Every structure is written in structure tokens, then in C-alpha cells.
């Protein structure tokens, strides 16, 4: 082939550009193009990136994972950005939790710690939270879903060891208030006392929940005082220190992330089934 080219008077040794897909697609140019795209929009899927750069999805994945060293991570869901005062309160809360653990021990917390919270479960599939990011880089954040009528409020409380769970779904279109919270606590106490095994009284539980208004309302605090229930102190906007937000709800919503529900009852049954997995 080279003899033919030389015979024609062509002595250039560089390869000529030609139409069609190149044999080697993992080039520095393509790496740079892909990097610019995910830096501008880290939530792009491999297929979206592939469509932009006209490369196969498998090649784009290798460019992202091997050449750029990125991983497809879930962004941290945060309700608020913490102020300096919030951060100081957060430190104090963590110190109190550490002291609580040191005072009571792992067995006591596993047996008596009652973690309680509530969350909306949307009937439509959730917005994608996976993003391409460097393994040691800063985590991206995703805002919570907008208010909509197509959702169900689930109240949930649990102890770790042994496992006790109390689930209540509010009627469609309703949310929590102090009366709802008091009734839920009263119902949870009855449920835990009616267990055939590992019964526990509500006043023997160490209640861990956040500072939502129904939790800190005067009527709610008076109810807890009458029942001798000790709540764990929380500072504002700390979803990652509440096990429901950090562990339980995250796992449940991950299991249900691609599901769509036809209504309130269907969503409630799906949550109950997911809890039994």
C-alpha cells in the first residue's frame, strides 16, 4: 500500500482524515469533550453523553470510569443549606449523641432506641439523583420534589434489635399536625405492648426524631412528659443524623424509585411490602 502511495508521489506519513467512525475512540479529544459535558451537567446519563459526542454508550462509560476516574453516585438530598449557627448546633448534637451512646451502651440503644419520622411517598417515579463525580470530590445535592397532590404521607417508627416497626399512612391529601403525632405515638405504644415477643412500653423507649413542628408542639411535648418518654435532642436540619432519613427512607425510596402508583392505597401497600423485603 505504501509503495502505491509513493508511486503516486504521495510521501506524507500521517494518516488522512476520512469519514466514518474512527477505529480508536478513546482519544484525549474525546476524553476532554466528555469531561466538559459532565462538568456542565453531572446528571447526564451515559446515553445522553453518547448522543452528544456521537460515541457508543459503552465507550462513553469507559471514558468516564477509566479515563476520568468518575463514579456514578447519588447526590446528597438536603432540605436546607446550614448556616454557621446550624453547624455549631450540629456539632453539639453529635457530642450529645456520642455521650448518650457512652452512657447507655450499644445493647441499650439497639433495644430501646425508637427512631421515628414521616415522609412523603410520591406516586410518580422520582427525579434521577445519580451524577458522575470524582471519587474524592464534593458530593452534589438535589432539591426535594415540588409539592404535589399525587403523594402519600407515611409515618414510621422502628427499633433496631429486636426489630419492631410501626407504620401509619395518613388519609390522602392530609399531612401531620400535633394531633396526628400524638395519636400515632399512642397507637405505636399499643402496638409495641401487644407484641407476642419483645414487648416494650413507650416510656422505656428513647425517642429519636427531628425538630418538625408537630414533634415540638406544646401538646406533643406535654404528651411525652405525661408518658415519661425521653426524646433525643436534635438540632435543626439534620436529616443525616436521623436514621429514618439516612437509612430507612432512603432504602425504601430506592426500592420504589421506578414504580408509579395509581393512588393512595396502592402507594401505601407498596411501602408495606417493601418493608417486608
Coordinates of C-alpha atoms in Angstrom, one line a residue:
X1 CA 0.0 0.0 0.0
X2 CA 2.8 2.4 0.8
X3 CA 4.5 1.6 -2.5
X4 CA 1.4 2.6 -4.3
X5 CA 1.2 5.9 -2.5
X6 CA 4.9 6.6 -3.1
X7 CA 4.4 5.7 -6.8
X8 CA 1.7 8.4 -6.9
X9 CA 4.0 10.9 -5.5
X10 CA 2.4 11.0 -2.0
X11 CA 5.2 11.0 0.6
X12 CA 3.1 12.1 3.7
X13 CA 3.3 9.6 6.6
X14 CA 0.4 11.0 8.6
X15 CA -3.0 9.2 8.3
X16 CA -5.6 11.2 6.4
X17 CA -8.9 12.0 7.9
X18 CA -11.7 10.1 6.4
X19 CA -15.5 9.7 7.0
X20 CA -17.0 7.1 9.3
X21 CA -16.3 6.1 12.9
X22 CA -12.6 6.1 13.8
X23 CA -11.0 2.9 15.0
X24 CA -9.8 4.4 18.2
X25 CA -12.4 6.4 20.1
X26 CA -10.7 6.7 23.5
X27 CA -8.7 9.7 22.4
X28 CA -7.6 12.7 24.5
X29 CA -10.0 14.9 22.5
X30 CA -13.0 12.6 23.3
X31 CA -12.0 12.4 26.9
X32 CA -11.9 16.2 27.1
X33 CA -15.3 16.5 25.3
X34 CA -16.9 14.1 27.7
X35 CA -15.3 15.8 30.7
X36 CA -16.7 19.2 29.7
X37 CA -20.2 17.7 29.3
X38 CA -20.4 16.1 32.8
X39 CA -18.8 19.2 34.4
X40 CA -21.6 21.3 32.9
X41 CA -24.3 18.8 33.8
X42 CA -23.2 15.9 36.2
X43 CA -26.7 14.4 36.0
X44 CA -26.3 13.3 32.4
X45 CA -26.7 9.6 31.7
X46 CA -24.2 7.7 29.6
X47 CA -26.7 7.5 26.8
X48 CA -27.2 11.3 26.8
X49 CA -23.4 11.9 26.8
X50 CA -23.1 9.3 24.0
X51 CA -25.7 11.1 21.9
X52 CA -23.8 14.4 22.4
X53 CA -20.4 13.1 21.4
X54 CA -21.6 10.6 18.8
X55 CA -19.9 7.6 20.5
X56 CA -21.2 4.3 21.8
X57 CA -22.6 4.2 25.3
X58 CA -20.0 1.5 26.2
X59 CA -17.2 3.7 25.1
X60 CA -18.6 6.7 27.0
X61 CA -18.8 4.6 30.2
X62 CA -15.2 3.6 29.8
X63 CA -14.1 7.2 29.2
X64 CA -16.0 8.3 32.4
X65 CA -15.0 5.4 34.6
X66 CA -11.5 4.5 33.4
X67 CA -10.0 7.6 31.8
X68 CA -11.7 10.3 34.0
X69 CA -11.9 8.1 37.1
X70 CA -15.5 9.1 37.9
X71 CA -18.2 7.1 39.7
X72 CA -22.0 7.3 39.3
X73 CA -23.0 8.4 42.8
X74 CA -26.2 9.5 44.4
X75 CA -26.3 13.2 45.3
X76 CA -27.0 14.1 48.9
X77 CA -30.6 15.1 49.4
X78 CA -30.6 18.2 51.6
X79 CA -33.6 20.3 52.6
X80 CA -31.5 23.4 53.6
X81 CA -28.0 24.8 53.5
X82 CA -26.7 25.1 57.0
X83 CA -25.7 28.4 58.5
X84 CA -22.8 28.8 60.8
X85 CA -25.1 28.7 63.8
X86 CA -26.7 25.5 62.4
X87 CA -23.3 23.9 62.1
X88 CA -22.4 24.7 65.7
X89 CA -25.7 23.2 66.8
X90 CA -24.9 20.2 64.7
X91 CA -21.6 19.6 66.5
X92 CA -23.3 19.9 69.9
X93 CA -26.0 17.4 68.8
X94 CA -23.3 14.9 67.7
X95 CA -21.5 15.3 71.0
X96 CA -24.7 14.7 72.9
X97 CA -25.4 11.6 70.8
X98 CA -21.9 10.3 71.5
X99 CA -22.3 10.8 75.2
X100 CA -25.7 9.0 75.0
X101 CA -24.0 6.1 73.4
X102 CA -21.2 6.1 76.0
X103 CA -23.7 6.3 78.9
X104 CA -26.2 3.6 77.7
X105 CA -24.1 1.3 75.5
X106 CA -24.8 -0.4 72.2
X107 CA -27.2 -3.0 73.6
X108 CA -29.4 -0.4 75.3
X109 CA -29.6 1.8 72.2
X110 CA -30.3 -1.2 69.9
X111 CA -33.1 -2.4 72.2
X112 CA -34.7 0.9 73.4
X113 CA -33.9 3.5 70.7
X114 CA -37.1 4.3 68.9
X115 CA -36.4 6.1 65.6
X116 CA -39.5 7.9 64.3
X117 CA -40.1 10.2 61.3
X118 CA -42.5 10.8 58.5
X119 CA -42.1 11.2 54.7
X120 CA -43.9 11.8 51.5
X121 CA -44.0 8.9 49.1
X122 CA -44.7 10.2 45.6
X123 CA -47.0 8.3 43.2
X124 CA -44.8 9.2 40.2
X125 CA -41.2 8.0 39.8
X126 CA -38.6 10.2 41.3
X127 CA -36.2 12.5 39.5
X128 CA -32.8 11.0 38.8
X129 CA -30.3 11.7 41.5
X130 CA -27.3 9.8 40.1
X131 CA -24.5 12.0 38.9
X132 CA -21.0 11.5 37.5
X133 CA -18.4 12.7 40.1
X134 CA -14.8 12.2 41.1
X135 CA -14.5 9.6 43.9
X136 CA -12.9 12.1 46.3
X137 CA -14.7 15.2 45.0
X138 CA -17.6 17.1 46.6
X139 CA -21.0 15.4 46.6
X140 CA -23.7 17.1 44.6
X141 CA -27.1 17.9 46.1
X142 CA -30.6 17.5 44.7
X143 CA -33.6 19.6 45.9
X144 CA -36.6 17.8 47.2
X145 CA -39.5 17.2 44.9
X146 CA -42.0 20.0 44.5
X147 CA -45.3 19.9 46.4
X148 CA -47.9 17.9 44.6
X149 CA -51.2 16.2 45.4
X150 CA -50.0 12.9 44.0
X151 CA -48.3 11.7 47.2
X152 CA -49.0 9.8 50.4
X153 CA -47.7 10.7 53.9
X154 CA -46.3 7.7 55.8
X155 CA -45.5 7.8 59.5
X156 CA -42.9 5.2 60.6
X157 CA -41.1 4.3 63.7
X158 CA -38.8 1.3 64.4
X159 CA -36.3 -0.2 66.9
X160 CA -33.2 -1.9 65.7
X161 CA -32.7 -5.0 67.9
X162 CA -35.2 -6.6 68.1
X163 CA -36.9 -5.3 65.1
X164 CA -40.2 -3.6 65.9
X165 CA -42.0 -1.4 63.3
X166 CA -45.0 0.9 63.5
X167 CA -46.3 2.2 60.1
X168 CA -49.3 4.5 59.7
X169 CA -50.5 6.0 56.4
X170 CA -52.4 9.2 56.6
X171 CA -55.6 9.7 54.5
X172 CA -54.9 11.0 51.0
X173 CA -54.3 14.7 50.9
X174 CA -53.6 15.1 54.6
X175 CA -50.4 15.9 56.4
X176 CA -49.1 15.7 60.0
X177 CA -50.0 18.0 62.9
X178 CA -49.7 17.7 66.7
X179 CA -53.0 15.7 67.0
X180 CA -51.9 13.3 64.3
X181 CA -48.5 12.9 66.0
X182 CA -50.0 12.3 69.4
X183 CA -52.4 9.7 68.0
X184 CA -49.5 8.0 66.2
X185 CA -47.4 7.8 69.4
X186 CA -50.4 6.4 71.3
X187 CA -51.0 3.8 68.6
X188 CA -47.4 2.8 68.5
X189 CA -47.3 2.3 72.3
X190 CA -50.3 -0.1 72.0
X191 CA -48.7 -1.9 69.1
X192 CA -45.5 -2.5 70.9
X193 CA -47.3 -3.7 74.0
X194 CA -49.5 -6.1 72.0
X195 CA -46.5 -7.9 70.5
X196 CA -46.3 -11.6 71.4
X197 CA -42.5 -11.3 71.8
X198 CA -40.2 -8.5 72.8
X199 CA -42.9 -6.2 74.2
X200 CA -41.9 -2.8 75.3
X201 CA -43.6 0.2 76.9
X202 CA -43.4 3.5 75.2
X203 CA -41.9 5.1 78.3
X204 CA -39.0 2.6 78.1
X205 CA -38.1 3.9 74.6
X206 CA -35.6 6.6 73.8
X207 CA -37.4 8.6 71.1
X208 CA -35.3 9.9 68.3
X209 CA -36.9 12.3 65.8
X210 CA -36.3 15.7 64.3
X211 CA -37.5 19.2 65.2
X212 CA -40.5 19.3 62.9
X213 CA -43.3 21.5 64.2
X214 CA -45.7 18.5 65.1
X215 CA -42.8 17.0 67.1
X216 CA -42.0 20.1 69.1
X217 CA -45.6 21.4 69.5
X218 CA -46.6 22.1 73.1
X219 CA -49.3 19.4 73.1
X220 CA -46.9 16.8 71.8
X221 CA -44.2 17.7 74.4
X222 CA -46.8 17.5 77.2
X223 CA -48.0 14.1 75.9
X224 CA -44.4 12.8 76.0
X225 CA -43.9 14.2 79.5
X226 CA -47.1 12.5 80.8
X227 CA -45.9 9.2 79.3
X228 CA -42.3 9.7 80.7
X229 CA -40.9 9.4 77.2
X230 CA -37.4 10.9 76.8
X231 CA -36.7 12.4 73.3
X232 CA -33.2 12.7 71.9
X233 CA -32.3 16.3 71.3
X234 CA -31.8 17.3 67.7
X235 CA -30.5 20.4 66.1
X236 CA -32.3 21.9 63.0
X237 CA -31.9 20.5 59.6
X238 CA -30.1 17.3 60.4
X239 CA -31.6 14.6 58.1
X240 CA -28.4 12.6 58.1
X241 CA -28.4 12.2 61.9
X242 CA -31.9 10.7 61.8
X243 CA -31.8 7.0 60.9
X244 CA -35.2 7.2 59.1
X245 CA -33.8 9.9 56.7
X246 CA -30.3 8.5 56.5
X247 CA -31.1 4.8 56.2
X248 CA -34.8 3.6 56.2
X249 CA -36.5 6.1 53.9
X250 CA -33.5 6.2 51.5
X251 CA -33.6 2.4 51.1
X252 CA -37.4 2.3 50.7
X253 CA -37.5 5.0 48.1
X254 CA -34.6 3.3 46.3
X255 CA -36.6 0.1 46.1
X256 CA -39.7 2.1 44.8
X257 CA -37.8 4.5 42.7
X258 CA -39.1 3.2 39.3
X259 CA -42.6 2.4 40.5
X260 CA -45.6 4.5 39.8
X261 CA -48.8 4.1 41.8
X262 CA -52.4 4.6 40.8
X263 CA -53.5 6.1 44.1
X264 CA -53.2 6.4 47.9
X265 CA -53.9 2.7 48.7
X266 CA -51.6 1.4 46.1
X267 CA -48.7 3.5 47.4
X268 CA -49.4 2.5 51.0
X269 CA -49.4 -1.2 50.1
X270 CA -46.2 -0.8 48.1
X271 CA -44.4 0.7 51.1
X272 CA -45.7 -2.0 53.4
X273 CA -44.5 -4.7 51.0
X274 CA -41.1 -3.0 50.7
X275 CA -40.7 -3.1 54.5
X276 CA -41.1 -6.9 54.4
X277 CA -38.3 -7.4 51.9

